[in-house]
Amino acid sequence: MWLHILKKLFYVLLVVLTTTAVLYSVARLFPGDPITVLYGETAPSPDIRKFLEARLWLDKPIYAQLLLYWKRLFTGDWGVSIFSGEPVLTLILRRYINSLALALATTITTTALCVLLVYLSTVKGYDKIFTQLATVSTSMPAVLWGIVLMLVLALLKMPIPFGSIVMPLATLTIAGVGIFYTILKNLIEKAFSEPFIEMYRAVGMSRARLFIRALHYAMPVYVTAVLYRLGLIVAGAIATETLFSYPGMGKLLVDAFSSRDYPVLLGWSAMISSTLALLNIFGDLLHMYIDPRIREEK
């Protein structure tokens, strides 16, 4: 198992190097640079521009800039933001914690709702109504649900809490509950067709207890799907965070890209790529812990 983990960690390193290189190269291909954005319509003098380019390494080839940034990343010196002057690592950690809080809260609320709805659907027989609600949930992307919520609050003459976790949490929960309800319901239905459930049913186990057994059977696959979405939210629910001005990683990416804040972009890509890769490792380990068959295979 340790060899498996070491291989995964090596892949983490490759992912970090690749994503930082791709994102930085894409940012450099776009018109403009930090100096132009910083000065706006008032162009700096040639001497000042030359000084700033040397200070920001913009006078070097892209590959040389990447090597210098990689050296900083892996030595713990992530530099400072070009525009705010704040240390990049401090800025990213603050936004990362906000996105992590949003991702965890969304995951908990979505999972709790899905388990409750699937229980009511499977055990109590409310299948048709919840299936229709799930279809409605998946019919629009998260950002459109956010706009709908804003319109509802406007019609109710209630203030929209911009910058708060409340609106992004509600939006992502509404957008996610439909698909995860469908996933969990299909897994539970598959479990109910397994021989071990038939055996429990034959000995007179109640349907509610059968649901608990089936839920345990469905958890490995469901957890894998949940961890994947957790990583995506941490990586940046870009449209949702921007819509509600939530200070997370998604909004940070938009701000850094628009201002060509290269140190922040590289720090963002390093943090997010390593998070997604580590979540993949954690998902494998958790899957092995939950499902003994996978553990024996590994």
mmCIF file of C-alpha atoms in Angstrom:
data_model
loop_
_atom_site.group_PDB
_atom_site.id
_atom_site.type_symbol
_atom_site.label_atom_id
_atom_site.label_comp_id
_atom_site.label_asym_id
_atom_site.label_seq_id
_atom_site.Cartn_x
_atom_site.Cartn_y
_atom_site.Cartn_z
ATOM 1 C CA MET A 1 0.000 0.000 0.000
ATOM 2 C CA TRP A 2 2.865 2.379 0.779
ATOM 3 C CA LEU A 3 4.260 1.887 -2.723
ATOM 4 C CA HIS A 4 0.834 2.795 -4.080
ATOM 5 C CA ILE A 5 0.820 6.001 -1.977
ATOM 6 C CA LEU A 6 4.341 6.947 -3.093
ATOM 7 C CA LYS A 7 3.327 6.544 -6.732
ATOM 8 C CA LYS A 8 0.319 8.774 -6.131
ATOM 9 C CA LEU A 9 2.506 11.424 -4.470
ATOM 10 C CA PHE A 10 4.806 11.366 -7.486
ATOM 11 C CA TYR A 11 1.763 12.005 -9.660
ATOM 12 C CA VAL A 12 0.878 14.943 -7.387
ATOM 13 C CA LEU A 13 4.251 16.502 -8.189
ATOM 14 C CA LEU A 14 3.720 15.994 -11.928
ATOM 15 C CA VAL A 15 0.231 17.463 -11.745
ATOM 16 C CA VAL A 16 1.459 20.560 -9.881
ATOM 17 C CA LEU A 17 4.255 21.190 -12.384
ATOM 18 C CA THR A 18 1.979 20.631 -15.380
ATOM 19 C CA THR A 19 -0.939 22.770 -14.213
ATOM 20 C CA THR A 20 1.252 25.676 -13.140
ATOM 21 C CA ALA A 21 3.035 25.601 -16.495
ATOM 22 C CA VAL A 22 -0.217 25.451 -18.483
ATOM 23 C CA LEU A 23 -2.020 28.177 -16.524
ATOM 24 C CA TYR A 24 0.991 30.498 -16.567
ATOM 25 C CA SER A 25 1.538 29.986 -20.301
ATOM 26 C CA VAL A 26 -2.142 30.653 -21.046
ATOM 27 C CA ALA A 27 -2.061 33.829 -18.942
ATOM 28 C CA ARG A 28 1.012 35.058 -20.816
ATOM 29 C CA LEU A 29 -0.638 34.415 -24.191
ATOM 30 C CA PHE A 30 -3.456 36.848 -23.375
ATOM 31 C CA PRO A 31 -2.918 40.494 -24.346
ATOM 32 C CA GLY A 32 -1.595 42.810 -21.667
ATOM 33 C CA ASP A 33 0.733 42.397 -18.715
ATOM 34 C CA PRO A 34 0.722 43.431 -15.039
ATOM 35 C CA ILE A 35 2.460 46.726 -15.767
ATOM 36 C CA THR A 36 -0.113 47.768 -18.381
ATOM 37 C CA VAL A 37 -3.001 46.792 -16.107
ATOM 38 C CA LEU A 38 -1.396 48.517 -13.129
ATOM 39 C CA TYR A 39 -0.838 51.840 -14.890
ATOM 40 C CA GLY A 40 -4.030 51.785 -16.964
ATOM 41 C CA GLU A 41 -4.259 54.510 -19.582
ATOM 42 C CA THR A 42 -1.211 56.328 -18.182
ATOM 43 C CA ALA A 43 1.703 54.450 -19.718
ATOM 44 C CA PRO A 44 4.896 54.411 -17.617
ATOM 45 C CA SER A 45 8.143 55.788 -18.986
ATOM 46 C CA PRO A 46 10.449 53.324 -20.783
ATOM 47 C CA ASP A 47 12.900 53.370 -17.858
ATOM 48 C CA ILE A 48 10.193 52.566 -15.314
ATOM 49 C CA ARG A 49 8.771 49.819 -17.536
ATOM 50 C CA LYS A 50 12.241 48.310 -17.973
ATOM 51 C CA PHE A 51 12.825 48.403 -14.207
ATOM 52 C CA LEU A 52 9.455 46.801 -13.451
ATOM 53 C CA GLU A 53 9.916 44.105 -16.093
ATOM 54 C CA ALA A 54 13.240 43.154 -14.522
ATOM 55 C CA ARG A 55 11.688 43.210 -11.048
ATOM 56 C CA LEU A 56 8.805 40.947 -12.148
ATOM 57 C CA TRP A 57 11.037 38.712 -14.329
ATOM 58 C CA LEU A 58 9.022 39.697 -17.407
ATOM 59 C CA ASP A 59 12.252 40.360 -19.297
ATOM 60 C CA LYS A 60 13.115 36.652 -19.151
ATOM 61 C CA PRO A 61 11.795 33.838 -21.390
ATOM 62 C CA ILE A 62 8.666 32.074 -20.147
ATOM 63 C CA TYR A 63 10.537 28.868 -19.303
ATOM 64 C CA ALA A 64 13.040 30.824 -17.187
ATOM 65 C CA GLN A 65 10.187 32.583 -15.361
ATOM 66 C CA LEU A 66 8.555 29.226 -14.686
ATOM 67 C CA LEU A 67 11.763 27.749 -13.301
ATOM 68 C CA LEU A 68 12.181 30.713 -10.961
ATOM 69 C CA TYR A 69 8.570 30.462 -9.786
ATOM 70 C CA TRP A 70 8.865 26.693 -9.276
ATOM 71 C CA LYS A 71 11.961 27.283 -7.168
ATOM 72 C CA ARG A 72 9.955 29.703 -5.031
ATOM 73 C CA LEU A 73 6.996 27.353 -4.748
ATOM 74 C CA PHE A 74 9.035 24.412 -3.492
ATOM 75 C CA THR A 75 11.132 26.486 -1.097
ATOM 76 C CA GLY A 76 8.101 28.037 0.560
ATOM 77 C CA ASP A 77 8.677 31.544 -0.818
ATOM 78 C CA TRP A 78 5.621 32.139 -3.000
ATOM 79 C CA GLY A 79 6.429 35.800 -3.521
ATOM 80 C CA VAL A 80 4.029 38.711 -3.158
ATOM 81 C CA SER A 81 0.965 39.764 -5.104
ATOM 82 C CA ILE A 82 1.831 42.332 -7.764
ATOM 83 C CA PHE A 83 -1.235 44.435 -7.004
ATOM 84 C CA SER A 84 -1.987 44.048 -3.291
ATOM 85 C CA GLY A 85 1.598 43.588 -2.120
ATOM 86 C CA GLU A 86 0.372 40.833 0.220
ATOM 87 C CA PRO A 87 2.372 37.589 0.483
ATOM 88 C CA VAL A 88 0.889 35.147 -2.033
ATOM 89 C CA LEU A 89 0.822 32.234 0.408
ATOM 90 C CA THR A 90 -1.085 34.284 3.008
ATOM 91 C CA LEU A 91 -3.574 35.498 0.404
ATOM 92 C CA ILE A 92 -4.163 32.025 -1.016
ATOM 93 C CA LEU A 93 -4.515 30.351 2.386
ATOM 94 C CA ARG A 94 -7.178 32.880 3.416
ATOM 95 C CA ARG A 95 -9.175 32.325 0.218
ATOM 96 C CA TYR A 96 -8.545 28.566 0.380
ATOM 97 C CA ILE A 97 -10.032 28.331 3.877
ATOM 98 C CA ASN A 98 -13.133 30.186 2.652
ATOM 99 C CA SER A 99 -13.573 27.817 -0.294
ATOM 100 C CA LEU A 100 -12.905 24.785 1.905
ATOM 101 C CA ALA A 101 -15.583 25.940 4.347
ATOM 102 C CA LEU A 102 -18.034 26.382 1.464
ATOM 103 C CA ALA A 103 -17.152 22.977 -0.016
ATOM 104 C CA LEU A 104 -17.500 21.118 3.295
ATOM 105 C CA ALA A 105 -20.767 22.858 4.183
ATOM 106 C CA THR A 106 -22.194 22.132 0.715
ATOM 107 C CA THR A 107 -21.086 18.497 0.880
ATOM 108 C CA ILE A 108 -22.654 17.971 4.303
ATOM 109 C CA THR A 109 -25.968 19.626 3.419
ATOM 110 C CA THR A 110 -26.196 17.913 0.024
ATOM 111 C CA THR A 111 -25.388 14.468 1.459
ATOM 112 C CA ALA A 112 -27.811 14.862 4.370
ATOM 113 C CA LEU A 113 -30.611 15.923 2.014
ATOM 114 C CA CYS A 114 -29.853 13.115 -0.437
ATOM 115 C CA VAL A 115 -29.864 10.416 2.264
ATOM 116 C CA LEU A 116 -33.152 11.773 3.657
ATOM 117 C CA LEU A 117 -34.809 12.012 0.232
ATOM 118 C CA VAL A 118 -33.631 8.564 -0.878
ATOM 119 C CA TYR A 119 -34.864 7.110 2.425
ATOM 120 C CA LEU A 120 -38.300 8.690 1.923
ATOM 121 C CA SER A 121 -38.311 7.563 -1.703
ATOM 122 C CA THR A 122 -37.213 3.976 -1.046
ATOM 123 C CA VAL A 123 -38.816 3.241 2.297
ATOM 124 C CA LYS A 124 -41.867 5.541 2.316
ATOM 125 C CA GLY A 125 -42.671 5.423 -1.394
ATOM 126 C CA TYR A 126 -42.296 9.086 -2.410
ATOM 127 C CA ASP A 127 -40.305 8.152 -5.487
ATOM 128 C CA LYS A 128 -42.208 10.066 -8.188
ATOM 129 C CA ILE A 129 -42.236 13.471 -6.510
ATOM 130 C CA PHE A 130 -38.544 13.360 -5.556
ATOM 131 C CA THR A 131 -37.529 12.162 -9.006
ATOM 132 C CA GLN A 132 -39.293 15.191 -10.484
ATOM 133 C CA LEU A 133 -37.597 17.504 -8.001
ATOM 134 C CA ALA A 134 -34.217 15.966 -8.880
ATOM 135 C CA THR A 135 -34.908 16.613 -12.558
ATOM 136 C CA VAL A 136 -35.676 20.254 -11.792
ATOM 137 C CA SER A 137 -32.486 20.545 -9.734
ATOM 138 C CA THR A 138 -30.299 19.253 -12.560
ATOM 139 C CA SER A 139 -32.087 21.260 -15.247
ATOM 140 C CA MET A 140 -29.976 24.401 -14.679
ATOM 141 C CA PRO A 141 -26.330 25.067 -13.819
ATOM 142 C CA ALA A 142 -25.444 26.434 -10.400
ATOM 143 C CA VAL A 143 -25.002 30.029 -11.543
ATOM 144 C CA LEU A 144 -28.569 30.141 -12.927
ATOM 145 C CA TRP A 145 -29.890 28.818 -9.631
ATOM 146 C CA GLY A 146 -27.961 31.636 -8.003
ATOM 147 C CA ILE A 147 -29.707 34.168 -10.229
ATOM 148 C CA VAL A 148 -33.083 32.588 -9.410
ATOM 149 C CA LEU A 149 -32.342 32.901 -5.689
ATOM 150 C CA MET A 150 -31.356 36.543 -6.163
ATOM 151 C CA LEU A 151 -34.627 37.229 -7.984
ATOM 152 C CA VAL A 152 -36.620 35.510 -5.234
ATOM 153 C CA LEU A 153 -34.920 37.626 -2.562
ATOM 154 C CA ALA A 154 -35.513 40.748 -4.651
ATOM 155 C CA LEU A 155 -39.225 39.924 -5.005
ATOM 156 C CA LEU A 156 -39.436 39.332 -1.248
ATOM 157 C CA LYS A 157 -37.616 42.652 -0.737
ATOM 158 C CA MET A 158 -34.927 40.912 1.311
ATOM 159 C CA PRO A 159 -31.272 41.994 1.221
ATOM 160 C CA ILE A 160 -28.851 39.803 -0.732
ATOM 161 C CA PRO A 161 -25.931 38.909 1.568
ATOM 162 C CA PHE A 162 -23.033 39.484 -0.826
ATOM 163 C CA GLY A 163 -19.728 38.168 0.493
ATOM 164 C CA SER A 164 -21.505 35.751 2.837
ATOM 165 C CA ILE A 165 -21.391 31.949 2.609
ATOM 166 C CA VAL A 166 -25.194 31.681 2.769
ATOM 167 C CA MET A 167 -26.071 32.319 -0.877
ATOM 168 C CA PRO A 168 -23.257 30.243 -2.466
ATOM 169 C CA LEU A 169 -24.095 27.417 -0.045
ATOM 170 C CA ALA A 170 -27.793 27.470 -0.964
ATOM 171 C CA THR A 171 -26.997 27.710 -4.689
ATOM 172 C CA LEU A 172 -24.520 24.830 -4.774
ATOM 173 C CA THR A 173 -26.749 22.665 -2.584
ATOM 174 C CA ILE A 174 -29.775 23.152 -4.824
ATOM 175 C CA ALA A 175 -27.708 22.505 -7.946
ATOM 176 C CA GLY A 176 -26.023 19.410 -6.491
ATOM 177 C CA VAL A 177 -28.799 17.639 -4.648
ATOM 178 C CA GLY A 178 -30.510 16.466 -7.860
ATOM 179 C CA ILE A 179 -27.556 14.636 -9.343
ATOM 180 C CA PHE A 180 -26.409 13.135 -6.042
ATOM 181 C CA TYR A 181 -29.947 12.048 -5.220
ATOM 182 C CA THR A 182 -30.022 10.205 -8.543
ATOM 183 C CA ILE A 183 -26.610 8.626 -7.943
ATOM 184 C CA LEU A 184 -27.468 7.463 -4.432
ATOM 185 C CA LYS A 185 -30.930 6.241 -5.420
ATOM 186 C CA ASN A 186 -29.506 4.127 -8.260
ATOM 187 C CA LEU A 187 -26.866 2.689 -5.915
ATOM 188 C CA ILE A 188 -29.504 1.843 -3.301
ATOM 189 C CA GLU A 189 -31.736 0.206 -5.920
ATOM 190 C CA LYS A 190 -28.782 -1.857 -7.122
ATOM 191 C CA ALA A 191 -28.043 -2.880 -3.538
ATOM 192 C CA PHE A 192 -31.654 -3.992 -3.038
ATOM 193 C CA SER A 193 -31.227 -6.446 -5.920
ATOM 194 C CA GLU A 194 -28.154 -8.054 -4.336
ATOM 195 C CA PRO A 195 -28.422 -11.552 -2.769
ATOM 196 C CA PHE A 196 -27.405 -10.401 0.720
ATOM 197 C CA ILE A 197 -30.380 -8.007 0.851
ATOM 198 C CA GLU A 198 -32.667 -10.832 -0.249
ATOM 199 C CA MET A 199 -31.293 -12.916 2.626
ATOM 200 C CA TYR A 200 -31.944 -10.115 5.144
ATOM 201 C CA ARG A 201 -35.444 -9.672 3.705
ATOM 202 C CA ALA A 202 -36.088 -13.410 4.065
ATOM 203 C CA VAL A 203 -35.278 -13.341 7.776
ATOM 204 C CA GLY A 204 -37.828 -10.558 8.285
ATOM 205 C CA MET A 205 -35.633 -7.454 8.517
ATOM 206 C CA SER A 206 -37.660 -4.249 8.192
ATOM 207 C CA ARG A 207 -37.333 -2.075 5.095
ATOM 208 C CA ALA A 208 -35.784 0.752 7.124
ATOM 209 C CA ARG A 209 -33.020 -1.568 8.375
ATOM 210 C CA LEU A 210 -32.584 -2.930 4.868
ATOM 211 C CA PHE A 211 -32.032 0.657 3.727
ATOM 212 C CA ILE A 212 -29.200 1.064 6.264
ATOM 213 C CA ARG A 213 -27.544 -2.108 4.948
ATOM 214 C CA ALA A 214 -27.954 -0.946 1.360
ATOM 215 C CA LEU A 215 -26.587 2.497 2.271
ATOM 216 C CA HIS A 216 -23.408 0.906 3.639
ATOM 217 C CA TYR A 217 -23.073 -1.040 0.398
ATOM 218 C CA ALA A 218 -23.507 2.134 -1.689
ATOM 219 C CA MET A 219 -21.121 4.356 0.300
ATOM 220 C CA PRO A 220 -17.793 3.594 -1.499
ATOM 221 C CA VAL A 221 -19.023 4.752 -4.902
ATOM 222 C CA TYR A 222 -21.021 7.639 -3.448
ATOM 223 C CA VAL A 223 -18.067 8.904 -1.395
ATOM 224 C CA THR A 224 -15.859 8.877 -4.483
ATOM 225 C CA ALA A 225 -18.368 11.059 -6.347
ATOM 226 C CA VAL A 226 -18.740 13.400 -3.350
ATOM 227 C CA LEU A 227 -14.971 13.844 -2.982
ATOM 228 C CA TYR A 228 -14.710 14.664 -6.681
ATOM 229 C CA ARG A 229 -17.288 17.455 -6.312
ATOM 230 C CA LEU A 230 -15.665 18.617 -3.083
ATOM 231 C CA GLY A 231 -12.431 19.135 -5.002
ATOM 232 C CA LEU A 232 -14.206 21.026 -7.752
ATOM 233 C CA ILE A 233 -15.803 23.425 -5.263
ATOM 234 C CA VAL A 234 -12.475 24.029 -3.513
ATOM 235 C CA ALA A 235 -10.872 24.501 -6.927
ATOM 236 C CA GLY A 236 -13.333 27.267 -7.488
ATOM 237 C CA ALA A 237 -17.025 27.499 -7.996
ATOM 238 C CA ILE A 238 -15.967 30.412 -10.172
ATOM 239 C CA ALA A 239 -19.315 31.644 -11.459
ATOM 240 C CA THR A 240 -21.111 31.201 -8.124
ATOM 241 C CA GLU A 241 -18.395 32.853 -6.043
ATOM 242 C CA THR A 242 -18.107 35.745 -8.502
ATOM 243 C CA LEU A 243 -21.892 36.203 -8.623
ATOM 244 C CA PHE A 244 -22.143 36.598 -4.843
ATOM 245 C CA SER A 245 -18.687 38.198 -4.335
ATOM 246 C CA TYR A 246 -17.698 35.325 -2.068
ATOM 247 C CA PRO A 247 -13.978 35.605 -1.259
ATOM 248 C CA GLY A 248 -12.961 32.105 -2.276
ATOM 249 C CA MET A 249 -10.535 30.496 -4.696
ATOM 250 C CA GLY A 250 -12.853 30.892 -7.682
ATOM 251 C CA LYS A 251 -13.107 34.660 -7.326
ATOM 252 C CA LEU A 252 -9.376 34.837 -6.626
ATOM 253 C CA LEU A 253 -8.685 33.157 -9.978
ATOM 254 C CA VAL A 254 -10.904 35.644 -11.826
ATOM 255 C CA ASP A 255 -9.277 38.615 -10.096
ATOM 256 C CA ALA A 256 -5.734 37.336 -10.650
ATOM 257 C CA PHE A 257 -6.394 36.545 -14.303
ATOM 258 C CA SER A 258 -7.950 39.940 -15.042
ATOM 259 C CA SER A 259 -5.058 41.767 -13.377
ATOM 260 C CA ARG A 260 -2.349 39.410 -14.733
ATOM 261 C CA ASP A 261 -1.125 38.803 -11.194
ATOM 262 C CA TYR A 262 1.259 36.007 -12.181
ATOM 263 C CA PRO A 263 2.558 35.063 -8.704
ATOM 264 C CA VAL A 264 -1.031 34.627 -7.479
ATOM 265 C CA LEU A 265 -1.960 32.608 -10.575
ATOM 266 C CA LEU A 266 0.949 30.230 -10.045
ATOM 267 C CA GLY A 267 0.238 29.918 -6.342
ATOM 268 C CA TRP A 268 -3.450 29.271 -7.103
ATOM 269 C CA SER A 269 -2.660 26.527 -9.624
ATOM 270 C CA ALA A 270 -0.129 24.869 -7.280
ATOM 271 C CA MET A 271 -2.565 24.859 -4.360
ATOM 272 C CA ILE A 272 -5.544 23.632 -6.384
ATOM 273 C CA SER A 273 -3.726 20.945 -8.380
ATOM 274 C CA SER A 274 -2.156 19.509 -5.231
ATOM 275 C CA THR A 275 -5.551 19.600 -3.473
ATOM 276 C CA LEU A 276 -7.284 17.687 -6.272
ATOM 277 C CA ALA A 277 -4.493 15.127 -6.463
ATOM 278 C CA LEU A 278 -4.404 14.626 -2.680
ATOM 279 C CA LEU A 279 -8.192 14.268 -2.589
ATOM 280 C CA ASN A 280 -7.793 11.528 -5.181
ATOM 281 C CA ILE A 281 -5.329 9.723 -2.898
ATOM 282 C CA PHE A 282 -7.605 10.235 0.110
ATOM 283 C CA GLY A 283 -10.543 8.884 -1.898
ATOM 284 C CA ASP A 284 -8.570 5.738 -2.752
ATOM 285 C CA LEU A 285 -7.609 5.164 0.881
ATOM 286 C CA LEU A 286 -11.127 5.823 2.116
ATOM 287 C CA HIS A 287 -12.528 3.510 -0.544
ATOM 288 C CA MET A 288 -10.150 0.772 0.624
ATOM 289 C CA TYR A 289 -11.187 1.336 4.244
ATOM 290 C CA ILE A 290 -14.907 1.197 3.478
ATOM 291 C CA ASP A 291 -14.754 -1.689 0.981
ATOM 292 C CA PRO A 292 -12.602 -4.673 2.125
ATOM 293 C CA ARG A 293 -12.629 -6.106 -1.411
ATOM 294 C CA ILE A 294 -10.714 -3.088 -2.739
ATOM 295 C CA ARG A 295 -8.299 -3.270 0.223
ATOM 296 C CA GLU A 296 -7.463 -6.906 -0.554
ATOM 297 C CA GLU A 297 -7.042 -6.054 -4.226
ATOM 298 C CA LYS A 298 -4.592 -3.245 -3.466
#
